Coordinates of C-alpha atoms in Angstrom, one line a residue:
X558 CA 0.0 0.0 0.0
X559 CA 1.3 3.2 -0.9
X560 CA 1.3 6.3 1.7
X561 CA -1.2 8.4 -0.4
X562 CA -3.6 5.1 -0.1
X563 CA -2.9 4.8 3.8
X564 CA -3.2 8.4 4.0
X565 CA -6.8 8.1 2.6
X566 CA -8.3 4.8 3.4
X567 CA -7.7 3.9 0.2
X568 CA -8.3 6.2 -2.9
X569 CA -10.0 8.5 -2.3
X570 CA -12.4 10.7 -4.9
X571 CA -10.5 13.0 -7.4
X572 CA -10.6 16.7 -6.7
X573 CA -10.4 18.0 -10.0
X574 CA -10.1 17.0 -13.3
X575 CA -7.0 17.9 -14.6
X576 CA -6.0 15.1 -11.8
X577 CA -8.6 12.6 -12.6
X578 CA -7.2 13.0 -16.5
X579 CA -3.4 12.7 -15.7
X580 CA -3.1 10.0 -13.1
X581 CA -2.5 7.5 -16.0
X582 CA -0.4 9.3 -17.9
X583 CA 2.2 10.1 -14.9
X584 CA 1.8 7.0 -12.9
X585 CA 4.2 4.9 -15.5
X586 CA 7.1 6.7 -14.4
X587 CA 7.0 5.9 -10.9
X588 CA 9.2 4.0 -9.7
X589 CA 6.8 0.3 -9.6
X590 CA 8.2 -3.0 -9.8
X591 CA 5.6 -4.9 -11.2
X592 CA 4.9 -2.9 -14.8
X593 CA 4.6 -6.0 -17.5
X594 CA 5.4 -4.5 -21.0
X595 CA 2.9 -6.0 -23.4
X596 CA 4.9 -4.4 -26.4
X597 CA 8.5 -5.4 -27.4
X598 CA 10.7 -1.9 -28.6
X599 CA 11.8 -3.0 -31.6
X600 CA 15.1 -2.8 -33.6
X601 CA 13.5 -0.4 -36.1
X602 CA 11.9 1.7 -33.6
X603 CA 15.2 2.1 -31.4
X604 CA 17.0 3.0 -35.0
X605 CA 14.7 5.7 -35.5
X606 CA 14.6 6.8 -32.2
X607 CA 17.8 6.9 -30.8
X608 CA 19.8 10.1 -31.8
X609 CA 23.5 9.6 -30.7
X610 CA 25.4 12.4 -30.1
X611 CA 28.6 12.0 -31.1
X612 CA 30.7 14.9 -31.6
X613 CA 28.8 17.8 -30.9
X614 CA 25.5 18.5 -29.0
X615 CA 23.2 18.9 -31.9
X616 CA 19.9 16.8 -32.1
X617 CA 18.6 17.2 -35.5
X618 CA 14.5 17.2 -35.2
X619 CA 11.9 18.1 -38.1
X620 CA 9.4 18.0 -35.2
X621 CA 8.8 18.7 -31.5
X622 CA 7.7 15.2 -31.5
X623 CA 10.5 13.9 -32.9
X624 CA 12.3 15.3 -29.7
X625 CA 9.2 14.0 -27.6
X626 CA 10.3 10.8 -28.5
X627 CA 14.0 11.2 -28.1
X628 CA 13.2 12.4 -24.3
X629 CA 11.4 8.9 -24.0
X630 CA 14.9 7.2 -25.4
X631 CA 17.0 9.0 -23.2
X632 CA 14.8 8.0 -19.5
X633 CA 14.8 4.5 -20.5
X634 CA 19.0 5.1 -21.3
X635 CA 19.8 7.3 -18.5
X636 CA 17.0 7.6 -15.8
X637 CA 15.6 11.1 -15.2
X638 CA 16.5 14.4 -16.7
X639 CA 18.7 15.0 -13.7
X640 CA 20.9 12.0 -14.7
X641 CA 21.2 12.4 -18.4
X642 CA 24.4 13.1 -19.7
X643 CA 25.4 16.9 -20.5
X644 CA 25.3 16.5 -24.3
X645 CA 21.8 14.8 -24.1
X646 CA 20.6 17.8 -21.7
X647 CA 21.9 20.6 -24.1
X648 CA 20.1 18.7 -27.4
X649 CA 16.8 19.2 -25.3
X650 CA 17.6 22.8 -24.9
X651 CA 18.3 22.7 -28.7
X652 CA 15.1 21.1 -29.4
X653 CA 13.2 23.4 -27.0
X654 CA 14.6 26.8 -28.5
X655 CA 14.6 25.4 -32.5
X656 CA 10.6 24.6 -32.1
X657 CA 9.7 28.2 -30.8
X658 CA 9.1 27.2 -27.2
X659 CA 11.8 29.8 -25.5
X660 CA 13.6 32.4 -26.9
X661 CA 17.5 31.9 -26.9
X662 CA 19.7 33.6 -24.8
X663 CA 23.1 34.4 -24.7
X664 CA 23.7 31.4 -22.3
X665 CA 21.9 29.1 -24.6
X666 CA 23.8 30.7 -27.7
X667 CA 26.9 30.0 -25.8
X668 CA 25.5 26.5 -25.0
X669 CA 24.7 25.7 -28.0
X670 CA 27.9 26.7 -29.6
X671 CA 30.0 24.8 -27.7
X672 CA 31.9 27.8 -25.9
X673 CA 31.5 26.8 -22.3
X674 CA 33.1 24.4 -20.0
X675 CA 31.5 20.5 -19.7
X676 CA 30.0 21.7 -15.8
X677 CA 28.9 25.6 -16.9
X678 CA 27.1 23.6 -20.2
X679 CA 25.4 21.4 -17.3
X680 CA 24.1 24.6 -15.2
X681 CA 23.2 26.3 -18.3
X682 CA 21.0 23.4 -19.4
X683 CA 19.4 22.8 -16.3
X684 CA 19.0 26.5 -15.5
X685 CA 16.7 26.4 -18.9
X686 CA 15.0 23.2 -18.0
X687 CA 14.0 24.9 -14.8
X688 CA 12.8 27.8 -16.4
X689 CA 10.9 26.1 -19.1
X690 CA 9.1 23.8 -16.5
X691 CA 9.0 25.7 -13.2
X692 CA 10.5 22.6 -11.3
X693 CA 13.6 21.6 -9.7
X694 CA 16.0 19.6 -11.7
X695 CA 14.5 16.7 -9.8
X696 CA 11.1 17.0 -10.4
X697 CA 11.6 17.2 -13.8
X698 CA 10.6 14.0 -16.1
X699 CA 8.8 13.6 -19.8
X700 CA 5.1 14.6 -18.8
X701 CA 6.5 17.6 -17.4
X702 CA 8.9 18.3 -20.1
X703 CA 5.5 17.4 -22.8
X704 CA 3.5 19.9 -20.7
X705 CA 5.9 22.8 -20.5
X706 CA 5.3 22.9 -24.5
X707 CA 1.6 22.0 -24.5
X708 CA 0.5 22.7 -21.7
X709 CA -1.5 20.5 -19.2
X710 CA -2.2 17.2 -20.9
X711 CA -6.2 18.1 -20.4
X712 CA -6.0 20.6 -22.8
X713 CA -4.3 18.9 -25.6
X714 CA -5.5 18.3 -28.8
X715 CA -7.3 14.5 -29.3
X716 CA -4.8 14.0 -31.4
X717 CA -1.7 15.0 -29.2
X718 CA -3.0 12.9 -26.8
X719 CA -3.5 10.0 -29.2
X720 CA 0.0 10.4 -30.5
X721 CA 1.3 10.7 -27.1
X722 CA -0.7 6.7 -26.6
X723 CA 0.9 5.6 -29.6
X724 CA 4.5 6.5 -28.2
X725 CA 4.0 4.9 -24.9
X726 CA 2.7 1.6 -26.7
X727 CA 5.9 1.8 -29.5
X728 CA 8.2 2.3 -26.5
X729 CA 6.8 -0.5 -24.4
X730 CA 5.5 2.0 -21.6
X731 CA 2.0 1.0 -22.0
X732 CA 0.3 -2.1 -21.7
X733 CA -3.3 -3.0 -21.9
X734 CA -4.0 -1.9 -18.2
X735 CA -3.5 1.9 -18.9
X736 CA -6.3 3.9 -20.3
X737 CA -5.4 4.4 -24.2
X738 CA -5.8 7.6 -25.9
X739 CA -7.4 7.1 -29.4
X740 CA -8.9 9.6 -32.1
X741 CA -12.6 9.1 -33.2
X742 CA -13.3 7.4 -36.5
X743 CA -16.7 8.0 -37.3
X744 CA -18.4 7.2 -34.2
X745 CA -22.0 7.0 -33.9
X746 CA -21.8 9.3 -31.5
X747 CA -19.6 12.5 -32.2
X748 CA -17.9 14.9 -29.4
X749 CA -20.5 17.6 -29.5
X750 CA -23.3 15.0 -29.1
X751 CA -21.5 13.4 -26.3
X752 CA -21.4 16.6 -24.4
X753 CA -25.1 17.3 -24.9
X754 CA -25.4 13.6 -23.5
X755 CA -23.4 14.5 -20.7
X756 CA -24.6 17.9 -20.1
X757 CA -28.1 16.9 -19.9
X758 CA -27.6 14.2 -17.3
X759 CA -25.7 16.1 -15.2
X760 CA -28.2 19.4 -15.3
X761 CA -30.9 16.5 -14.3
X762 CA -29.1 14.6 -11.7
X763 CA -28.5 17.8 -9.6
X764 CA -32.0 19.3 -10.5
X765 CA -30.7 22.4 -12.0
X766 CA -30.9 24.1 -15.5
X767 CA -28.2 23.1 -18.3
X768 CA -27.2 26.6 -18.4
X769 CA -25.8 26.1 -15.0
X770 CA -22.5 24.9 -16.3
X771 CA -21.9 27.3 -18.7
X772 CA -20.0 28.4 -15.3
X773 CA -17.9 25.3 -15.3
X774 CA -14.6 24.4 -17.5
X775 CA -15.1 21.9 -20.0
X776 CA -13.0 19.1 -20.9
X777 CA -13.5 16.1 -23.4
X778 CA -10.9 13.2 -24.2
X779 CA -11.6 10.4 -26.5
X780 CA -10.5 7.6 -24.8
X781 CA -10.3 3.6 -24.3
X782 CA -10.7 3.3 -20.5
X783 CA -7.9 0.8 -18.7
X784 CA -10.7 -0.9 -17.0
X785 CA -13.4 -2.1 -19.4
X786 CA -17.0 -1.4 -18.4
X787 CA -19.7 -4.7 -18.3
X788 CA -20.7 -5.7 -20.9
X789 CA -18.0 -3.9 -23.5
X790 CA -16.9 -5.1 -26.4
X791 CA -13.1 -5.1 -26.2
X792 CA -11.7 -1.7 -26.8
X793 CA -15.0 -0.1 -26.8
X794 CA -13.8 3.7 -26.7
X795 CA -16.0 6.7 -25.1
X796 CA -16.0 9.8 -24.8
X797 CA -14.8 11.0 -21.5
X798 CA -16.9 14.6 -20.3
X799 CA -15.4 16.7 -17.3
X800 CA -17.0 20.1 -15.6
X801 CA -15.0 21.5 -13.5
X802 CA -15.7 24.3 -11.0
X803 CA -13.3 27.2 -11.5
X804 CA -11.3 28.2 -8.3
X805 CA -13.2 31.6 -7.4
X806 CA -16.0 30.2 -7.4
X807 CA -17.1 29.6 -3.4
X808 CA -17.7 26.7 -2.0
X809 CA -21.3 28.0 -1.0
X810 CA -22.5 28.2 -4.5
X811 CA -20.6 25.2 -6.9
X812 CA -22.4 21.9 -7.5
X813 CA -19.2 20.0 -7.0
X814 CA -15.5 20.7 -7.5
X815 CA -15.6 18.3 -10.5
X816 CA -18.0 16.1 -12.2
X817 CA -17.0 13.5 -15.5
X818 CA -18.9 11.4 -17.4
X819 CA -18.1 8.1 -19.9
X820 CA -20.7 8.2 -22.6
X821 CA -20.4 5.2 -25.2
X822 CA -19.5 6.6 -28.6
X823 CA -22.1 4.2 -30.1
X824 CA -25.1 4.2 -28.1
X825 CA -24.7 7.2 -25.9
X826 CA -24.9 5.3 -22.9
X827 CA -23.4 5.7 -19.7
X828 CA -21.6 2.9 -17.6
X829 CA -22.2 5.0 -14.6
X830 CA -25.5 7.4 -14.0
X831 CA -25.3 10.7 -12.3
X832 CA -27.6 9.3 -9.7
X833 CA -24.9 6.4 -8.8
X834 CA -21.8 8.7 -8.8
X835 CA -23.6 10.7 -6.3
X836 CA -25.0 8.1 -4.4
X837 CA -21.3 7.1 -4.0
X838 CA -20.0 9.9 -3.1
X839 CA -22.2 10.4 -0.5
X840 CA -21.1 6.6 1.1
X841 CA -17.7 7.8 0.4
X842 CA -17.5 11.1 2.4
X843 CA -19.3 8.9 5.2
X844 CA -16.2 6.2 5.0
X845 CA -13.7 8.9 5.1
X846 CA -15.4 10.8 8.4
X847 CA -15.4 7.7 10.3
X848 CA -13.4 8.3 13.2
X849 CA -11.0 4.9 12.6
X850 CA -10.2 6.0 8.8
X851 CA -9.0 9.3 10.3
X852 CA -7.2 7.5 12.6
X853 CA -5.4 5.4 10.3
X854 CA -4.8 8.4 7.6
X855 CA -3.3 10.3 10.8
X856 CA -1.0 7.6 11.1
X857 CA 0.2 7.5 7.5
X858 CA 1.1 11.5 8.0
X859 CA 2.8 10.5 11.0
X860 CA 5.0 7.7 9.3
X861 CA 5.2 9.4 5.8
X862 CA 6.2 6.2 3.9
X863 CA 3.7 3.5 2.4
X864 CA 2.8 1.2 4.7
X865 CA 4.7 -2.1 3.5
X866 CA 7.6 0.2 3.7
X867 CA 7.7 1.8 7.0
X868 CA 10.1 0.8 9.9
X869 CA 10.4 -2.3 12.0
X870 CA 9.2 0.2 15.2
X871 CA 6.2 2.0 13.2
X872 CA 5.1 -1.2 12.4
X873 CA 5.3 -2.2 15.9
X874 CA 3.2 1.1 17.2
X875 CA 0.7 0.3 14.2
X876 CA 0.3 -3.6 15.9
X877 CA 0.0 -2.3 19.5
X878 CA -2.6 1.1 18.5
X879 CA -4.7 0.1 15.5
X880 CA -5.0 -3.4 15.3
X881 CA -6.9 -4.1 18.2
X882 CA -9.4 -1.5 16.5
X883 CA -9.4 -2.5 12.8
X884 CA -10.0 -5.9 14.2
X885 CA -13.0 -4.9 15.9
X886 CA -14.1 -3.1 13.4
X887 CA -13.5 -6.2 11.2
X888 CA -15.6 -8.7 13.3
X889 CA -18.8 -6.2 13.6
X890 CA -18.7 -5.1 9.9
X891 CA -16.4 -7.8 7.6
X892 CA -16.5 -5.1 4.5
X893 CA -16.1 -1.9 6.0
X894 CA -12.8 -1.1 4.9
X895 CA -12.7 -0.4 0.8
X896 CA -9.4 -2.7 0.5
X897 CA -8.7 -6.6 0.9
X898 CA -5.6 -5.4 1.8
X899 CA -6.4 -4.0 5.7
X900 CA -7.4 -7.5 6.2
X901 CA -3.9 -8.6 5.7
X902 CA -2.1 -6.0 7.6
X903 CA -3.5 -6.9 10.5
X904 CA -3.3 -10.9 10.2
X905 CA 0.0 -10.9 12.0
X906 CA 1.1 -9.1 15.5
X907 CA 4.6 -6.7 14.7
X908 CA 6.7 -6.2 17.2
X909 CA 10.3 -5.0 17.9
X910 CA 13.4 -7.4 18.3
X911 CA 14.6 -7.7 22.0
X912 CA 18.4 -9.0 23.0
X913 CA 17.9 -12.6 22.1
X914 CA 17.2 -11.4 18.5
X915 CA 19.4 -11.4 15.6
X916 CA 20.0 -7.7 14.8
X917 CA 18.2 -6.4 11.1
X918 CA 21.2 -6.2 9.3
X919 CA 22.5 -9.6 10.3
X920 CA 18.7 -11.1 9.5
X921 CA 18.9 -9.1 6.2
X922 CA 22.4 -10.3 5.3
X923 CA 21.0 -14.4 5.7
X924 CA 17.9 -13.6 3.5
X925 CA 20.6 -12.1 0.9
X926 CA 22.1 -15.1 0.7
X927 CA 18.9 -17.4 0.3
X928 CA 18.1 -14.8 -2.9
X929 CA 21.7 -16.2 -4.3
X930 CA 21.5 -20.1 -2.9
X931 CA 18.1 -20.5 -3.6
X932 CA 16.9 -18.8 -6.1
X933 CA 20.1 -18.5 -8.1
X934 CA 20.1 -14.9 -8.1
X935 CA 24.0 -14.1 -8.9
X936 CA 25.9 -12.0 -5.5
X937 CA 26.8 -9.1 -8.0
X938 CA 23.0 -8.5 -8.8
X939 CA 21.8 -8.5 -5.3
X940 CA 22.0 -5.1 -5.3
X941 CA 18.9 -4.5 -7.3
X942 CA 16.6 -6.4 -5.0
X943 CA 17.9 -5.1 -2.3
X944 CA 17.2 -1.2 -3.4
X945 CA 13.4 -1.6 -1.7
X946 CA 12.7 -4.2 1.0
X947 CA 9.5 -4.6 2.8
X948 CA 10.9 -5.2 6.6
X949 CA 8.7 -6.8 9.2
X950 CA 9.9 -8.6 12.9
X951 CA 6.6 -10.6 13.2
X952 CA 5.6 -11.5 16.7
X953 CA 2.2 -12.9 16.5
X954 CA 4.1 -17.1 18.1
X955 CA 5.6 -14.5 20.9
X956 CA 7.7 -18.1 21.0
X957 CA 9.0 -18.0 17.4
X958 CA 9.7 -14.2 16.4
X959 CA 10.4 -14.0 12.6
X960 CA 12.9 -11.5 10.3
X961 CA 10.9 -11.2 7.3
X962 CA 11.9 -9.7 4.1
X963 CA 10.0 -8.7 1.1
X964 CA 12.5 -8.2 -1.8
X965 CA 11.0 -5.9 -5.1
X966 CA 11.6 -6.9 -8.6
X967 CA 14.9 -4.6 -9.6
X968 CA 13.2 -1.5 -11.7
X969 CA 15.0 -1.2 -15.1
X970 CA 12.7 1.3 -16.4
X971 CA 15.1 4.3 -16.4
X972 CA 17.4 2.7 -14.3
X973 CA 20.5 3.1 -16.0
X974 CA 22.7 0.8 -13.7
X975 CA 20.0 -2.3 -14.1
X976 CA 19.8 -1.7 -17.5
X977 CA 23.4 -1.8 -18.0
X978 CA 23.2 -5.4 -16.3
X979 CA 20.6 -6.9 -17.5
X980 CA 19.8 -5.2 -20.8
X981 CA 17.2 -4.1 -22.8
X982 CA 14.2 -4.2 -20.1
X983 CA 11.8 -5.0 -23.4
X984 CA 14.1 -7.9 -24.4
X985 CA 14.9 -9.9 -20.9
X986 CA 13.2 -12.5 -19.2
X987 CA 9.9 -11.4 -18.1
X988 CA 11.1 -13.0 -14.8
X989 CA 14.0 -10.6 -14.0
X990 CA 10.8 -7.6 -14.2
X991 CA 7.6 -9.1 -12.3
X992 CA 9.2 -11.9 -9.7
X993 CA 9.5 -10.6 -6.2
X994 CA 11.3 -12.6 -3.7
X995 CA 9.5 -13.4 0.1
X996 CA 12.0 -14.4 3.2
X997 CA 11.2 -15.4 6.4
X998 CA 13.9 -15.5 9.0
X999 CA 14.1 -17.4 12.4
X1000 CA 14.8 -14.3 14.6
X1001 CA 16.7 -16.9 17.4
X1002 CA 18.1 -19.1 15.5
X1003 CA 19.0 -17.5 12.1
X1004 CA 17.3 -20.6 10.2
X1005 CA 15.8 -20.8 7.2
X1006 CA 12.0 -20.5 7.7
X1007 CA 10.5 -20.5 4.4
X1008 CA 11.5 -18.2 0.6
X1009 CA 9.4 -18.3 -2.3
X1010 CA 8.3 -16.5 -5.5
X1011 CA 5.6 -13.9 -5.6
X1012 CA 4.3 -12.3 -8.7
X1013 CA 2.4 -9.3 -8.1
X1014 CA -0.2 -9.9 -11.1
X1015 CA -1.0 -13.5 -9.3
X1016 CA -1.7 -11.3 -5.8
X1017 CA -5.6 -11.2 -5.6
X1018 CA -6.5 -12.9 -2.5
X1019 CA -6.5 -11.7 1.9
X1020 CA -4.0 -14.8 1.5
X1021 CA -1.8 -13.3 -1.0
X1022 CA -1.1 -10.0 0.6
X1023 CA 0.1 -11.8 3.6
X1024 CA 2.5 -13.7 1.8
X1025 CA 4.0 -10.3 0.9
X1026 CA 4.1 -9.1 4.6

């Protein structure tokens, strides 16, 4: 579970739309363990993509996408922005001033004329980045590179945002379980029909006249949602309808903050009626003011990691404090909480090690070296699995304490070190990408417990998630 899902009980409603439309678009750069690619980059593709800069820092471009691309090329290489190499950072700039995006200066000119030192071409560069962006050199990544020349991805075009679908597919970025960005090809139902659709509902469901969102921001994707709705036929695309209240407008006198719609481009339908997205909203706001979810978001502000990942003692304080209550709550109402998952972090009692206890490191160091005797992961590669390890000291046989270690797939996504070991992350064994490792530890003793494989696209179950923890 990640901290923002701790933090709010898990999920909770979008704010606005702008969020609503970008959370798939940004997500696939996070740093996740278990992303399958679907689609292989190919030999041509990499040809066409991949400028190499050999003895200058030019990058030759006909287009902004062309660049757009190149960006792509150079994460999967190199890893963020921040870690790109300085030749790769000033062809950006290149790109950047050459399509009309910022004027040059006489930093750049210098930049891009190869008059300054290798470290003052590196300041230059990122001082333009920053600029261009308004983010740190850290914060800065594709989307936010794609969006300081297009602005926010809501306002493309439906064509810039089916092109930027296409290029996340040809790159292996996208699978099937993102939503897809497509353009309309004569669909029974056309965009201004589909706003009508949507705008009629909406005016109905909160009782008011149509004319009542001429106050709100409009926004319309065309779109082939990650989730299909029942009864779909496979990539059944819709027309995605948001209103959005503007931000001077009070509290007191908006219908909502934001409001979408999916209408079927081919029978005007929709999956979901205004009536049911109120409906739930209303049971949601309830969930969320229930004084045992604020107690548990409290406590992800407290720890300020995702839950799997928090320390040996916060785990402890989260056994000895909520618990006992989730329990409780679990016995009276079995579905209360909105995740499978609370059911599994509380089927074992955490605790901290005492003096008869191996210490962490020593625990961690024996479940290294079940990774390389069982599991025949070489000693050199350890390194990868051991970048993000879910630590628990599980005291629920007070008699029998336990060490155990959760061990994350490496990410080779725009890690440049894993790449550089394993290889083209499209090409290698789908293994080396989705197989986490799970250790448990006698805490006395320092025996072998039990290890095994767990692949996150198999975890469905209460059952599953506690093999993880």
């Amino acid at each position: 579970m990640k901290r923002s899902e701790l933090k709010n009980a898990f999920a909770p409603m979008p704010n606005d739309c702008y969020q609503a439309l970008t959370t798939a678009t940004r997500r696939i750069y996070e740093s996740k363990e278990d992303i399958v690619v679907k689609k292989k980059f190919s030999v041509a593709l990499a040809v066409a993509l991949v400028l190499v800069l050999l003895g200058g820092i030019a990058l030759a471009v006909s287009s902004w996408r062309d660049a757009a691309r190149q960006i792509v090329v150079n994460e999967q290489a190199d890893g963020p922005y921040e870690n790109w190499p300085t030749a790769k950072k000033a062809a950006l700039v290149r790109a950047i001033v050459d399509q009309g995006f910022m004027q040059k200066t006489k930093e750049i000119d210098d930049l891009l004329n190869d008059k300054l030192t290798l470290g003052q071409a590196d300041k230059v560069a990122n001082e333009t980045l920053v600029a261009f962006t308004g983010l740190e050199v850290s914060e800065i990544s594709f989307m936010i590179i794609m969006e300081g020349a297009w602005g926010p991805f809501s306002q493309w075009t439906l064509e810039e945002q089916a092109w930027y679908s296409r290029l996340m597919a040809d790159t292996g970025l996208q699978g099937d379980d993102h939503t897809l960005y497509v353009m309309p090809e004569n669909p029974a139902i056309d965009e201004a029909e589909a706003i009508a659709i949507a705008r009629r509902e909406i005016a109905e469901g909160f009782g008011v006249p149509e004319e009542t969102l001429d106050g709100y921001t409009l926004t319309v994707a065309y779109q082939v949602p990650e989730l299909a709705f029942e009864g779909d036929e496979p990539n059944q695309p819709y027309w995605y309808v948001c209103y959005e209240a503007p931000s001077d407008m009070s509290a007191d006198s908006r219908l909502f903050t934001m409001f979408e719609l999916f209408v079927n481009s081919e029978t005007g339908e929709l999956p979901y009626t205004v009536e049911s997205q109120l409906a739930a909203r209303d049971e949601w706001e309830t969930y969320l003011n229930d004084s045992l979810i604020k107690e548990i978001q409290q406590f992800g502000d407290d720890h300020g990691v995702y839950w799997e990942g928090m320390s040996v003692e916060s785990k402890a304080l989260w056994s000895e404090t909520l618990r006992p209550k989730i329990l409780a709550k679990l016995a009276v109402d079995p579905d209360f909480f909105r995740s499978i998952q609370m059911e599994a972090m509380v089927a074992f009692i955490y605790g901290t090690p005492d003096e008869t206890a191996l210490i962490q490191d020593q625990a961690m160091k024996l479940a290294e070296n079940v990774l390389i005797e069982t599991f025949n992961r070489k000693p050199d590669e350890i390194r990868f699995y051991t970048a993000i390890v879910d630590t628990y000291y599980d005291v629920t046989n007070p008699d029998k304490p336990l060490w155990k270690f959760f061990f994350r797939a490496p990410r080779l996504w725009g890690n440049a070190e894993a790449i550089a070991y394993y290889g083209d992350p499209s090409e290698i064994d789908g293994k080396i990408r989705t197989v986490n490792y799970k250790v448990e530890i006698d805490a006395r003793t320092g025996e072998l417990v039990t290890a095994f494989e767990v692949e996150m696209k198999d975890v469905e179950t209460v059952e599953d998630w506690m093999k993880m923890m």
